[in-house]
Backbone as a ProteinNet text record, in pm:
[ID]
protein_1_A
[PRIMARY]
MTGIKNDLNNPASVKLLSAALKDSFFRIRIKALERLDLTNTYHNKSLAAEVEKLAVQDPKTLVQAAAISALAKTKNKKYLPIFEKGIDAVSNAVRANSLIAISTTDSSKIKSLINKIDLSGASKDMLIKMLPIVVENKIDSQMRYIVPIVAFYPLVKPNNPELGKSAEEGFNRIMESDNIVATEGIARILNQAKSEMLKNAETKNAIYNMLEAGLNKKNELLKNNPQKKDSIDKQIAALTQILEVYK
[TERTIARY]
1903.4	1932.4	1969.3	1837.9	1845	1901	2023.1	2115.9	2216.8	2217.5	2320.1	2330.7	2448.8	2430.7	2428.6	2454.9	2468.3	2616.5	2670.5	2811.7	2877.6	2966.6	3025.8	3116.9	3190.3	3318	3316.4	3196.2	3142.1	3147.6	3255.2	3295.8	3169.2	3089.7	2940.3	2891.3	2870.4	2761.7	2835.7	2973.4	3039.7	3009.1	3049.1	3002	2877.2	2744.7	2644.6	2649.1	2668.7	2713.3	2745.5	2847.1	2889.3	2844.9	2746.1	2714.9	2559.9	2531.3	2404.6	2391.3	2557.8	2613.9	2544	2565.8	2583.8	2426.2	2333.6	2252.9	2141.3	2091.5	2030.9	1909.1	1848.2	1707.6	1806.5	1763.2	1800.5	1766	1635.2	1583.5	1697.9	1761.7	1841	2004.9	2030.4	2133.5	2164.6	2012.6	1970.1	1967.8	1913	1902.4	2066.3	2104.6	2267.1	2309.1	2307.1	2358.5	2334.4	2237.6	2139.5	2227.5	2261.3	2264.2	2420.2	2514.6	2638.8	2695.9	2820.1	2861.1	3029	3039.6	3166.2	3262.2	3215	3305.8	3361.4	3333	3392.2	3457.3	3599.7	3752.2	3746.2	3663.7	3606.2	3572	3465.9	3328.5	3400.3	3459.8	3533.3	3647.7	3742.6	3822.2	3828	3663.4	3605.7	3488.4	3385.4	3299.5	3344.1	3372.9	3418	3402.7	3511.1	3504.6	3396.6	3292.2	3203.3	3050.5	3090.6	3013.8	3006.7	3143.3	3180.9	3115.1	3156.5	3096.4	2973.3	2838.3	2759.2	2681.1	2750.1	2732.9	2732.1	2852.4	2879.7	2793.1	2780.5	2795.9	2622.2	2580.7	2473.6	2343.2	2274.2	2142.7	2006.9	2055	1915.2	1942.9	1866.8	1934.6	1936.2	1804.1	1813.9	1893.8	1981.6	2112.3	2210.1	2210.8	2290.1	2262.4	2162.8	2129.2	2184	2169.6	2181.6	2284.1	2399.2	2514.8	2655.5	2600.6	2650.7	2580.1	2476.1	2430.5	2554.4	2612.3	2655.3	2798.4	2852.7	3012.4	2996.1	2887.3	2835.2	2928.8	2880.5	2910.9	3018.6	3119.9	3281.1	3356.3	3297.1	3289.3	3418.4	3456	3570.9	3607.3	3689.2	3649.1	3749.2	3765	3831.1	3711.9	3578.2	3453.6	3370	3429.6	3380.6	3340.8	3482.6	3406.5	3263.1	3266.9	3134.8	3047.6	3025.4	2938.5	2874.8	2940.1	2981.1	2913	2994	2936.9	2735.5	2712.1	2561.2	2511.6	2565	2505.3	2389.2	2458.5	2466.9	2372.6	2268.2	2247.9	2112	2047.3	1907.8	1766.5	1827.7	1729.8	1771.2	1627.3	1665.6	1708.2	1662	1688.8	1840.7	1958.6	2097.4	2127.3	2054.2	2087.9	2075	2018.2	1970.1	2064.6	2062.2	2174.3	2314.7	2320.7	2433.9	2555.5	2403.4	2409.8	2428.8	2324.2	2351.3	2429.8	2554.4	2677.1	2773.3	2766	2905.9	2847.9	2744	2698.6	2774.3	2804.7	2837.6	2986.9	3062.7	3184.7	3276.2	3189.1	3252.7	3122.3	3088.4	2983.3	3007.3	3145.4	3164.5	3074.2	3066.6	3007.3	2873.7	2812.5	2701.6	2602.1	2627.4	2545.5	2566.1	2685.5	2656.8	2632.1	2558.1	2496.2	2377.5	2340.1	2163.1	2050.4	2088.6	1958.7	1942.1	2061.4	2038.3	1943.2	1936.7	1807.5	1626.4	1539.8	1443.9	1327.6	1355.5	1285	1084.6	1089.9	912.2	761.5	871.3	738.5	851.1	931	1022.1	909.6	914.7	826.4	862.5	800.3	821.9	925.3	980.9	1046.9	1214.7	1188.6	1313.8	1312	1212	1201.6	1281.2	1274.3	1305	1467.5	1494	1621.9	1738.9	1635.5	1694.9	1678.7	1597.3	1536.1	1639.8	1695	1828.7	1928.3	1964	2052.5	1953.5	1871	1835.3	1759.5	1797.9	1789.4	1889.4	1994	2146.2	2210.3	2188.2	2280.8	2188.8	2041.1	1981.6	1962.8	1913.9	1916.8	1734.8	1741.8	1618.8	1563.2	1556.6	1499	1396.1	1492.8	1418.1	1339.3	1317.3	1208.6	1111.6	1038.5	867.7	885.8	1000	914.9	927.7	981.9	994.8	914.9	727.2	667.5	569.6	542.1	477.2	526.6	682.6	720.9	731.9	739.6	780.3	626.9	511.4	421.5	348.7	453.3	397.1	448.8	592.9	669.9	646.6	514.6	486	456.4	419.6	328.3	458.8	569.1	652.4	759.7	791.6	911.7	882.1	753.5	762.6	742.8	773	820.1	959.3	985	1114.8	1168.8	1269.5	1296.6	1418.9	1460.1	1545.8	1529	1424.1	1374.4	1268.7	1212.3	1132.1	1254.8	1332.5	1456.3	1480.3	1472.4	1530.5	1406.8	1271.7	1183.3	1159	1132.1	1138.5	1241.6	1343.9	1468.4	1439.2	1374.9	1292.2	1191.5	1083	973.5	1005.8	1131.2	1147.1	1316.5	1323.3	1411.8	1317.6	1197.7	1085.4	983.2	1001.8	911.6	993.3	1165.3	1245.8	1314.5	1261.2	1271.7	1193.3	1221.2	1144	1107.9	1009.5	994.8	809.9	788.4	631.3	577.1	639.2	626.7	588.7	698.4	728.8	584.8	575.5	516.8	347.9	351.9	158.6	150.7	255	256.8	215.7	313.8	242.7	103.5	82	-57.3	-167.5	-160.2	-247.1	-268.2	-144.3	-95.5	-225.3	-164.5	-232	-429.4	-437.4	-597.1	-639.4	-577	-607.1	-586.4	-587.1	-555.5	-647.6	-684.3	-767.5	-880.7	-982.5	-1058.5	-1000	-888.4	-804.9	-734	-660.4	-585.5	-727.8	-807.9	-896.4	-981.4	-946.5	-1077.4	-1013.9	-827.5	-787.3	-738.6	-781.3	-758.8	-625.2	-563	-332.4	-254.2	-323.6	-280.7	-366.1	-466	-506.2	-422.4	-471.3	-293	-156.6	-124.8	53.5	59.2	-12.2	-29.5	-55.8	-173.5	-186.8	-37.8	-13.3	121.4	270.8	233.6	348.3	340	224.1	186.1	162.8	214.2	137.4	329.1	391	535.9	591.6	533.8	537.2	534.2	460.2	400.9	424.5	530	593.6	715.4	774	869.2	854.1	728	744.4	727.4	659.6	647.9	761.8	844.1	964.7	1076.8	1040.4	1132.2	1069.3	965.7	851.7	945.3	964.7	1046.3	1144.2	1221.8	1350.7	1407.7	1298.2	1320.2	1191.7	1201	1063.7	1068.4	1153.1	1187.5	1133.3	1091.5	1001.8	849.7	814.4	729.4	580.9	535	526.9	493.2	556.6	579.4	567.9	595.8	632.3	459.8	400.5	265.3	208.8	192.4	87.8	117.5	251.8	272.7	223.1	240.1	195	50.4	-21.1	-199.9	-242.1	-138.8	-163.7	-151	-63.4	-47	-149.3	-204.8	-299.6	-457.3	-469.3	-557	-613.4	-445.2	-484.1	-483	-415.4	-424.2	-537	-649.3	-787.7	-856.4	-800.5	-868.2	-849.6	-731.8	-686.2	-709.1	-805.4	-820.3	-937.2
-116.3	-238.5	-332.9	-352.2	-525.2	-593.7	-536.7	-610.2	-672.6	-552.4	-622.9	-752.9	-819.8	-965.9	-1020.9	-1098.7	-1119.7	-1123.7	-1163.6	-1201	-1061.3	-1037.9	-901.9	-879.9	-951.6	-894.4	-931.6	-908.8	-875.5	-771.5	-758	-636.9	-531	-606.1	-555.1	-497.5	-579.1	-520.9	-395.1	-381.5	-297.4	-179.8	-193.4	-26.6	-43.5	-135.7	-50.4	46	-72.9	38.5	189.1	196.6	334.1	398.5	382	459.1	473.9	336.5	398.4	546.2	552.9	671.4	750.9	773.3	881.2	977.4	871.9	887.3	977.9	1084.4	1245.9	1190.6	1061.1	999.3	982.1	1055.3	1011.7	881.9	844.7	652.2	624.1	608.9	511.1	565.1	586.5	638.6	604.6	616.4	493.2	416.5	332.3	153.3	127.5	211.4	200.4	130.8	244.6	217.7	101	90.3	-62.5	-137.3	-127.7	-313.7	-316.3	-189.4	-148	-268.6	-328.3	-407.2	-344	-245.9	-154.6	-283.8	-315.4	-467.7	-578.9	-559	-610.6	-520.9	-586	-550.8	-490.6	-561.2	-503.9	-380.6	-378.4	-253.8	-154.9	-144.1	-53.2	-45.2	-48.4	17.8	131.1	20.1	116.6	207.2	220.1	289.4	368.5	352.4	398.8	569.6	620.8	783.8	798.3	763.8	800.8	796.8	706.8	729.3	772.2	854.3	925.7	1072.9	1109.1	1207.5	1253.1	1123	1147.4	1146.2	1115.3	1103.2	1284.1	1359.7	1477.7	1534.3	1536.2	1636.9	1630	1465.1	1485.1	1593.4	1629.9	1748.8	1659.2	1539.7	1505.6	1431.6	1461.6	1434.2	1263.2	1244.2	1073.7	987.7	1029.2	982	992	1125.9	1143.9	1038.2	993.9	886.1	755.5	727.6	636.5	580.3	673.8	640.1	665.4	698.7	705	521.6	478.8	363.5	276.2	273.9	229.6	211	330.7	392.1	313.8	268.7	221.6	59.1	1.3	-116.1	-178.8	-61.2	-113.2	-107.4	-7.4	-15.1	90.7	116.9	199	343.4	363.6	451.1	579.1	581.3	665.3	806.8	673	797.7	834.6	838.6	895.4	1065.3	1060.4	1217.2	1298	1215.1	1229.1	1197.3	1113.9	1044.5	1184.7	1203.9	1317.1	1504	1508.1	1569.2	1599.8	1462.9	1421.3	1461.2	1455.2	1464.9	1582.3	1663.1	1817.2	1882.6	1748.4	1800.6	1859.5	1884.6	1949.6	1825.2	1728.4	1658.3	1521.1	1473	1394.3	1229.8	1253.6	1091.8	1092.8	1179.7	1229.4	1198	1268.9	1257.9	1116.4	1047	893.3	793.4	793.2	711.3	711.9	843.5	891.7	830.8	849.4	837.5	652.1	607.2	417.4	422	481.9	468.8	460.7	590.5	609.3	499	464	321.4	257.5	145.6	50.1	47.1	198.2	205.6	275.4	349.2	425.9	441	324.2	362.2	420	504.1	543.3	688.8	700.4	875.6	870.4	751.2	789.3	879.2	843.2	919	1058.2	1082.4	1238.9	1339.4	1200.2	1294.5	1222.3	1153.4	1086.2	1213.9	1294.4	1377.7	1453.1	1461.3	1566.2	1508.8	1396.5	1302.6	1352.7	1455.8	1413.3	1310.3	1254.5	1108.5	1123.8	1276.6	1292.9	1238.2	1282.6	1273.2	1145.2	1068.2	989.7	898.7	811.8	723.5	580.7	500.9	360.9	315.5	272.4	258.2	308.3	443.3	489.4	415.1	440.9	385.3	245.8	131.6	86.1	73.5	154.9	140.7	154.6	309.1	363.3	271.9	227.7	142.7	86.8	-9.5	-48.8	-1	102.9	190.2	291.7	387	396.2	312.4	145.2	91.2	20.3	66	-28.6	50.1	195.8	285.4	348.2	265.9	337.7	480.9	574.2	702.1	703.9	742.1	717.2	820.7	966.4	1092.5	1058.2	942	890.1	796.2	722.7	607.6	648.6	740.9	780.7	759.9	774.9	813.8	607.6	535.4	414.9	330.6	398.3	338.7	278.8	289.8	280.5	93.7	96.7	-70.3	-140.4	-110.9	-163.7	-222.7	-147.6	-202.8	-299	-328.4	-433.8	-571	-603.1	-697.8	-820.7	-854.2	-996	-1034.9	-934.5	-961.6	-950.2	-863.7	-874.2	-927.2	-1065.8	-1151.7	-1274.7	-1289.2	-1378.6	-1423.6	-1264.2	-1218.7	-1223.9	-1119.4	-1050.1	-1072.7	-1162.7	-1224.1	-1095.7	-1055	-973.8	-832.9	-799.4	-645.2	-669.1	-803.2	-797	-822	-837.9	-867.6	-741	-653.1	-517.8	-481	-480.3	-366.1	-473.7	-578.8	-629.1	-516.2	-578.6	-499.7	-347.2	-272.8	-160.3	-118.1	-281.6	-192.3	-217.5	-309.8	-382	-228.4	-167.6	-37.1	59.8	54.2	165.2	175.4	31.9	-45.7	-47.8	-30.7	-18.3	105.1	156.3	353.7	436.6	572.8	639	705.3	683.4	765.4	739.4	874.5	864.6	928.8	998.1	978.2	895.8	780.6	617.1	554.5	527.3	492.7	450.7	596.4	659.5	652	717.7	656.3	499.8	367.8	252.4	229.4	288.3	269.9	329.9	421.4	526.7	476.8	412.5	331.3	162	99.1	22.8	-11.7	142.9	159.8	185.7	273.8	260	118	39.6	-59.9	-189.1	-136.3	-227.2	-334.9	-251.2	-285.2	-417.6	-375.2	-483.1	-593	-593.6	-623.6	-706	-671	-798.1	-894	-917.5	-984.1	-1127.4	-1130.1	-1254.2	-1275.5	-1398.9	-1380.3	-1473.5	-1474	-1514.4	-1415.7	-1289.9	-1203.7	-1101.3	-1144.9	-1022.6	-1123.5	-1219.2	-1317.3	-1261.7	-1213	-1157.8	-1072.2	-955.1	-850.2	-849.9	-936.9	-870.3	-941.9	-1018	-1117.5	-989.3	-934	-860.6	-708.3	-645	-557	-621.6	-694	-748.2	-714.8	-805.7	-809.6	-688.2	-609.2	-465.9	-368.9	-410.9	-361.6	-399.6	-542.7	-579.4	-483	-483.7	-385.4	-262.2	-199.2	-95.8	-109.5	-185.2	-189	-209.6	-299.5	-303.9	-142.8	-106.7	66.7	137.2	181.8	242.8	175.1	52.9	-40	55.4	65.2	46	249	283.8	439.7	527.2	507.5	612.7	726.2	776.1	947	970.9	911	931	870.5	864.2	794.6	870.7	975	1032.6	1029.8	1020.3	983.4	846.6	794.5	632.3	561.7	626.7	639.3	602.6	754.3	751.5	693.7	625.8	500.9	377.1	387.6	226.1	261.1	307.1	398.6	352.5	393.6	419.9	260.9	163.3	38.9	-71.7	-12.7	-125.3	-47.5	71.8	77.5	-19.7	-44.3	-80.3	-220.4	-241.2	-417.9	-473.3	-393.7	-394	-471.5	-345.7	-347.2	-470.7	-585.1	-724.8	-829.9	-755.1	-878.4	-973.3
-4254.6	-4154.5	-4160.4	-4235.2	-4272.2	-4325.6	-4363.1	-4439.5	-4346.4	-4220.5	-4127.7	-4127.4	-4083.4	-4058.8	-3884.4	-3850	-3730.7	-3687.8	-3821	-3761.8	-3746.1	-3609.9	-3555.6	-3681.6	-3705.6	-3816.9	-3979.2	-3981.6	-4119.9	-4186.3	-4254	-4285.7	-4411	-4481.5	-4509.4	-4427	-4332.5	-4168.7	-4070.6	-4043.7	-4030.8	-4108.1	-4237.9	-4358.9	-4357.8	-4327.4	-4319.8	-4195.9	-4096.2	-4005.2	-4006.7	-4014.4	-4052.9	-4097.3	-4210.2	-4313	-4212.2	-4142.7	-4033.3	-3996.7	-3888.1	-3803.3	-3851.9	-3957.2	-4022.8	-4134.1	-4116.4	-4225.2	-4163.2	-4208.1	-4167.3	-4118.4	-4092.9	-4046.2	-3904.4	-3839	-3621.4	-3614.3	-3627.1	-3569.3	-3674.2	-3773.8	-3851.2	-3765.4	-3729.5	-3611.1	-3499.1	-3466.9	-3287.9	-3351.1	-3441.6	-3501.6	-3486.7	-3538.8	-3587.5	-3403.3	-3334.5	-3211.9	-3143.7	-3180.7	-3077.1	-3188	-3267.1	-3349.5	-3313.9	-3304	-3314.7	-3169.8	-3114.5	-3000	-2982.4	-2906.1	-2927	-2821.2	-2760.8	-2630	-2793.1	-2867.5	-3022	-3063.8	-3095.4	-3123	-3256.1	-3356.2	-3504.4	-3489.5	-3447.2	-3395.5	-3357.6	-3232.9	-3125.1	-3278.8	-3298.4	-3449.3	-3493.7	-3556.1	-3669.6	-3651.2	-3531.8	-3532.6	-3381.7	-3300.8	-3239.7	-3152.4	-3237.9	-3295.1	-3330.2	-3411.6	-3463.4	-3301.6	-3259.5	-3201.2	-3019.8	-3008.5	-2971.5	-2978.7	-3122.2	-3170.9	-3104.2	-3138.3	-3189.3	-3031.3	-2912.4	-2785	-2747.3	-2805.7	-2763.4	-2867.5	-3001.8	-3080.7	-3151.3	-3140.9	-3233.9	-3195.2	-3288.2	-3263.6	-3213.5	-3192.6	-3138.1	-2989.6	-2882.5	-2767.4	-2787.6	-2822.9	-2761.2	-2916.8	-2983.5	-3054.3	-2928.5	-2852.2	-2765.4	-2648.4	-2631	-2472.5	-2590.4	-2703.2	-2723.1	-2766.1	-2755.8	-2812.1	-2690.1	-2577.9	-2423.3	-2383.1	-2424.3	-2356.1	-2474.6	-2586.9	-2663.3	-2608.8	-2575	-2480.7	-2391.4	-2297.9	-2135.8	-2172.3	-2303.3	-2233.1	-2256.3	-2267.4	-2271.9	-2158.7	-2047.7	-1933.6	-1931.1	-2006.7	-2047.1	-1971.7	-1890.1	-1767.6	-1873.3	-2008.2	-2056.3	-2104.8	-2083.3	-2153.4	-2034.8	-1876.2	-1808.3	-1835.5	-1927.1	-1909.6	-1988.6	-2072.7	-2146.2	-2089.4	-1995	-1940.5	-1784.9	-1797	-1679	-1721.3	-1873	-1924.3	-1900.1	-1992.2	-2013.8	-1866.9	-1756.2	-1618.2	-1597.7	-1701	-1698.4	-1812.7	-1897.7	-2047.9	-1997.7	-2067	-2028.1	-2044.5	-2153.2	-2176.7	-2051.4	-2052.7	-1907.9	-1957.9	-2062.6	-2127.5	-2119.3	-2152.1	-2192	-2020.8	-1919.4	-1863.4	-1774.2	-1763.2	-1734	-1759.7	-1920.8	-1954.3	-1932.2	-1933.2	-1845	-1739.6	-1600.3	-1489.8	-1498.8	-1569.8	-1555.2	-1666.2	-1677.3	-1824.8	-1703.4	-1620.8	-1456.1	-1348	-1399.2	-1233.5	-1325.4	-1451.9	-1490.8	-1500	-1512.6	-1556.3	-1380	-1306.5	-1169.1	-1127.1	-1038.5	-923.5	-807.5	-740.6	-625.8	-680.9	-820.4	-799.6	-774.5	-822.5	-849	-739.9	-622.7	-486.3	-484	-535.7	-537.6	-666.3	-783.8	-931.7	-938.1	-896.7	-864.8	-881.9	-791.3	-762.7	-830	-953.5	-1083.9	-1175.4	-1173.7	-1244.4	-1185.1	-1263.8	-1226	-1260.2	-1179.8	-1207.3	-1185.6	-1197.2	-1134.8	-1260.1	-1398.8	-1504.2	-1670	-1506.5	-1606.8	-1650.2	-1794.3	-1829.6	-1743.8	-1785.3	-1732.2	-1780	-1868.8	-1921.3	-1888.9	-1802.1	-1783.8	-1653	-1527.3	-1448	-1411.8	-1481.7	-1452.2	-1510	-1614.9	-1581.2	-1484.9	-1416.4	-1331.4	-1159.2	-1155.5	-1017.2	-970.5	-1030.8	-998.2	-908.9	-963.5	-903.6	-753.7	-803.5	-677.9	-577.4	-617.6	-496.2	-432.2	-508.8	-478.5	-334.6	-404.6	-369.7	-249.9	-223.5	-136.6	-134.4	-228.6	-275.5	-211	-63.5	-2.5	-106	-98.1	-235	-340.3	-354.9	-524.1	-508.7	-379.6	-372.6	-404.3	-385.1	-409.3	-527.8	-669.1	-804.7	-851.8	-771.2	-810.1	-766	-692.2	-633.9	-693.8	-880.2	-999.7	-967.5	-968.1	-971.2	-869.5	-741	-586	-578.4	-559.2	-558.6	-591.5	-693.2	-765.9	-766.8	-719.4	-700.9	-747.1	-642.8	-647.6	-771.4	-874.3	-1000.5	-1106.7	-1078.1	-1191.2	-1160.8	-1113.1	-1006.9	-1090.2	-1145.8	-1214.9	-1379.9	-1395.5	-1550.4	-1568.8	-1455.9	-1546.2	-1361.4	-1373.5	-1205	-1151	-1232	-1192.2	-1188.4	-1248.2	-1195.1	-1115.9	-1083.8	-901.3	-841.3	-855.3	-725.5	-698	-790.7	-746.5	-701.1	-750.7	-708.1	-578.5	-531.4	-389.4	-323.9	-342.2	-273.8	-268.7	-364.3	-333.9	-222.7	-250.7	-166	12.8	51	121.6	212	120	161.2	238	124.3	166	309.5	328.2	440.2	573.9	566.9	668.6	696.9	614.2	652.8	686.6	717.5	773.9	643.6	520.8	448.7	377.7	438.2	519.2	282	248.5	84.2	-0.1	11.8	-38.3	-14.4	133.7	176.7	179.8	107.3	111.3	-5.2	-127.8	-199.6	-309.4	-168	-241.6	-187.8	-102.7	-20.6	-139.3	-147.6	-256.8	-394.6	-457.9	-628.8	-555.2	-455.3	-462	-442.4	-409.7	-319.5	-533.7	-608.3	-677.4	-838.3	-784.6	-865.1	-785.8	-709.6	-590	-704.8	-797.9	-853.8	-968.4	-989.7	-1097.4	-1002.1	-936.8	-796.2	-756	-732.3	-666.8	-758.7	-850.6	-920.9	-992.8	-933.7	-896.3	-746.5	-728.4	-571.4	-532.1	-699.5	-620.9	-612.3	-722.9	-680.8	-613.7	-525.5	-398.8	-303.6	-286.4	-212.5	-156.7	-310.4	-313.6	-280.4	-284.2	-195	-97	-15.6	96.3	162.6	118.1	189.6	200.9	78.8	25.5	172.2	158.2	256	416.1	415.5	629.8	567.7	503.7	570.6	571.4	482.8	494.3	612.2	694.5	762.2	907	923.4	1010.5	1015.3	915.8	948.5	923.6	902.4	948	1147.3	1189.6	1362	1404.4	1320.2	1377.2	1335.7	1241.4	1223.3	1366.4	1390.2	1521.3	1627.6	1669.2	1782.1	1771.2	1635.2	1711	1700.5	1682.1	1638.8	1713.7	1868.2	1925.5	1874.7	1832.4	1817.9	1716.1	1567.3	1444.7	1514.4	1608.6	1611.3	1510.7	1548.3	1432.1	1321.8	1228.9	1134.9	1128.3	1128.6	1155	1167.1	1273.7	1308	1156.4	1094.8	960.4	857	853	742.1	750.6	921.7	986.4	925	929.6	959.2	787.2	741.3	554.7	495.6	561	544.6	619.7	706.6	782.1	718.8	616.2	568	464.8	402.2	246.7	254.2	382.9	386.1	417.5	519	470.1	364.1	279.2	148.3	82.1	133.5	15.8	140.8	280.5	324	242.6
[MASK]
+++++++++++++++++++++++++++++++++++++++++++++++++++++++++++++++++++++++++++++++++++++++++++++++++++++++++++++++++++++++++++++++++++++++++++++++++++++++++++++++++++++++++++++++++++++++++++++++++++++++++++++++++++++++++++++++++++++++++++++++++++++++

């Protein structure tokens, strides 16, 4: 793959990519899928058919997932049947990449499909990919799984503003809704991280300010939804307790 030039229209590079897509070693196929760009007319004409084949037929699910991502960049709805088929795959990587592909191609289908994705044991990389979809579509049933990222959004934003913005929106969504599992999850993970977080005064203050704002949102939620008092009171108690730790 080192012989591939940056010029996407270079015939030699496209020839190398074409050969790499057929390589017997699956990691070479993945690398080729990551390097090609099907939004480029020349790449699309020369390589799209092989990428489609890999997305559906490759024996390695990681290759299928990478091929689906490559197709998704085109935002071409003709690939929707491939993405929709991927949602029912055994592989969580294929399902997740298929969902992300659908979100960029036809976002109206997301809410009916996202609960087919199991995020309970998802890697950090997969959670980062899925977080914007979960937040933008307000999928409350999946909010609990993005807690490891949203609980630290003040620390994420300076290094990754885009991810930090989505994480902040996710945190606010949890605070503004009756979601006891996600709320208690935030309190729990911040308690587990306290020894590290409390070492730095700036970090401690950032987390404290986040929690204080979250607690205010929960109190407002209770005010507007007194019928949910039992559940929201437990969430307020969890936030109050962790807020004292960071005081």
